[in-house]
Amino acid sequence: MKNLFTSESVTEGHPDKMCDQISDAIVDAIYEKDPDGRVACETLVTRGVIFIAGEITTKCYVEIPRTVRKLVKEIGYDDPHMGFDYESCGVIIAIQEQSPDIARGVDIGGAGDQGLMFGYACSQTKELMPLPIMLSHKLVRRLSQLRKEKMLGYLRPDGKSQVTVEYDNAKPKRIEAVIIGVHHTPEVKTEKLRNDVKKLIIDYVLPKDLLDKDTKIFINATGRFEVGGPVADTGVTGRKIIVDTYGGWARHGGGCFSGKDPSKVDRSASYMARYIAKNIVAAGLAEECEIQLAYCIGVAEPVEIAVNAFGTSKVDERKLEKAVKEIFPLTPRGITDELKLFRPIYRRTACYGHFGREEGGFPWENRDKTEDLKRFFSL
C-alpha cells in the first residue's frame, strides 16, 4: 500500500524558534550557576519587543536582558534593516517564583505536573527517526550553515522547510515534494535565489535515489520573502512541538519542552521515553517502538508505562514492558540522574529537533542500554 507523509522544520531565526531558544537560554543561564533552580519560562516576540514571563526560583542572579540580546545577536538579527535587531528591541520581563503547592511535590522527588509523554524510534534512518522530519531538519540546518558561513550573502535568519515522502508498505520509496522558504535581502533576484537553493541545499542534502522527475520542488513559492522574523510574524514558546519531536509521525503528549527545567516531566520524561524507544530499536528488539509514560503531580512513579512495537517486536511486548521497568529509571529524580539533565545543555536542543541528534550533548540519544536489553532477553 502506498501513502504520503509530510513533516516540516524551521530555522533558528523563525519567530517561534527564537522564543524556544530564548526560553532555553534562560534555563541554561540559571543552571550554569544554580543546579537546584526551578524554571518555567515563556517568551513572546513581535515587532521590536521580546516579552518574557514565567516562574523562576533560584539562589543566583541572571541578567536576563543581556542573555536575551546576546542570543538574538547570535541567531542573526544584528541589522536594523531587517526591522528587528538585538540592540534596539525592547526586553520586558514579568517573572515570579514557583508556586509553593507545586514545589511541595517536586521537593520530595515527585513529578512537577500531571501529564502524558511519548517517545519513539524506528529503523527508517540511521538516527532511528522518521525520514520526513530528518530531511526537513537537514535542509534548514544547511540553509543556516550557508548563511553563517556567508556562502550566500543575501540570506537572512528566518526560513522553513517541508518534505513529503512516499511510502510503499511502510518503507520510504521516493520524495514526492520539497518546500523551502528562504528569508533574503531585497537585492537578490528570485531566479538566482532559486537556482542557488536548488544546487547548494536541495541537491546537497536530499538523497539522489529518492528524487525523480516527478518530485515537486517549491522555493519561495510566493516569489519573495524579504520581510521575515518577528516583523512578519509573532512568535511564542512551544508552538513548534511537532518540529521538536517526530514531525507528526508519532504521537505527542501536548507539553512543550523549551523553557522548562528537567523537574518538569513534560521535558525529562519525553527524553527518557525517546531513550527507551531508541535503545529497544537499536538492540534489534523491534523495527519500530513507541513508549508512553504518564505521571501525577507530586508522585514519583509513573502511573502508566506502555510499550507499542506496532507488530514489529521480536519478543513478547509484555516482557518488553517488564524490561523497561527493570532497566530504566522512571521517577523524575531517577531520569534526571541517569541522563544528567541538571546541566546547561538546553539552548542547543531548541532548534533542529530534540531527537535524532547524534553530534554529542544529547544523552537521551545514547544507545548504551542495548546490551542490558539483550541480556534481559538472553540474546
Steps between C-alpha positions, in 0.01 A plus 500: 500500500631845402451813709655845550627661820622856554712667771637852535784679676602862554825695542622657822385841370136394476304700763366196686845342509650827623264475796594138570869591493455806722307296757766228497785751513349622827480141629869457412597830665336385824663155487846643442475647851230307686437130420212503750312777322141464378407660171178531301564777253282614208598745226306703244665700222344751264606815319759673720413317824595185690269418791612241759271364772501201731602355832864477607625397842877526540777606736696670220461819300483499122503814287214385277498794253870454433453123451212564261674766291813286466291212370305715253832623361629142466181399320575767242276798570786749508392743228227763556410479130331166579253689720611315814845501661657412832602854593174687445236242597327540835529222760209492747514259795222373729646226721372360830593204721370147453176423681568345844225245429698370203832522685361288784467202265821558304719544809432139607584365155153497351398608152464874444164453330260238376520403134574243236819473295599301194833382364557336164763334282499314170745354251425740213825697548840448663386735777202266558257778413223544241648605165284809422595690818869414469513626141312816597746570783800443273368745240462790745829419675672521163320827430624646829851370436517682165381820668745484791794413278396784264496266201180673391524859620135582439360252754321618814421297816137389444409195294295182474512162330251224432550152353237255379614136473318224314487165682431157359404240762642729772839534324622837361511483120533853365461868581172636369548870584752743649418851624750762617432856609818710504516840674714735287614857431312715247787501249507133402309394190247220547646291216850511650371413847306202368798373302732537800260328739441212259871442444650576843223378730253259338748315278760507780272358773239272348590143395516486121341156490182643659462784249351452153352701213162509675629646827340841550735776621375835632753770596347824631173412336359854530811636326640715782579459872663833587300568817555229759563431864304683775412782260295262287366262765457493875684212666417311821680228695362152439328547164732261315463186713458279192818644345671433835405131506408260218346721234150370571594139427472394865256618765568797727384553858439872439754665731788699354859459623667840471515730800446215747751362745526117507284462812217557251416156361373660179869528421691237696255212455473570127878475480495174698224358279710574189806347672306180573346472153832566327684236699228243434526556124881522510511168686309336216199422718260686269498690171280770649422590859288755685515550876233677702556619856242679717545679834308658786621824656700437816521124438836352404409175323317521168135400507539335158775337295398375157706349217367478145714334232228514231533130429876521434622366835734199497406423862184499712383861546390426858855394577625818331301700755654296779849561355432875485400506867810305606764673285392863480441738795160664457459731800576868431810485720613172346456639147692821571783307666522240222505757219689767700237761422578761766756665273498796258439288188167628376551791262642258238191283526267789415560496124526221239329246724553351845531149354716337235796717607809280512765773502549471877346684791162327470526213754152364422634411155759259643467128420673381816213281628489266203718233664290512818188444291659212309608336824149531640373296207808272493588610147 
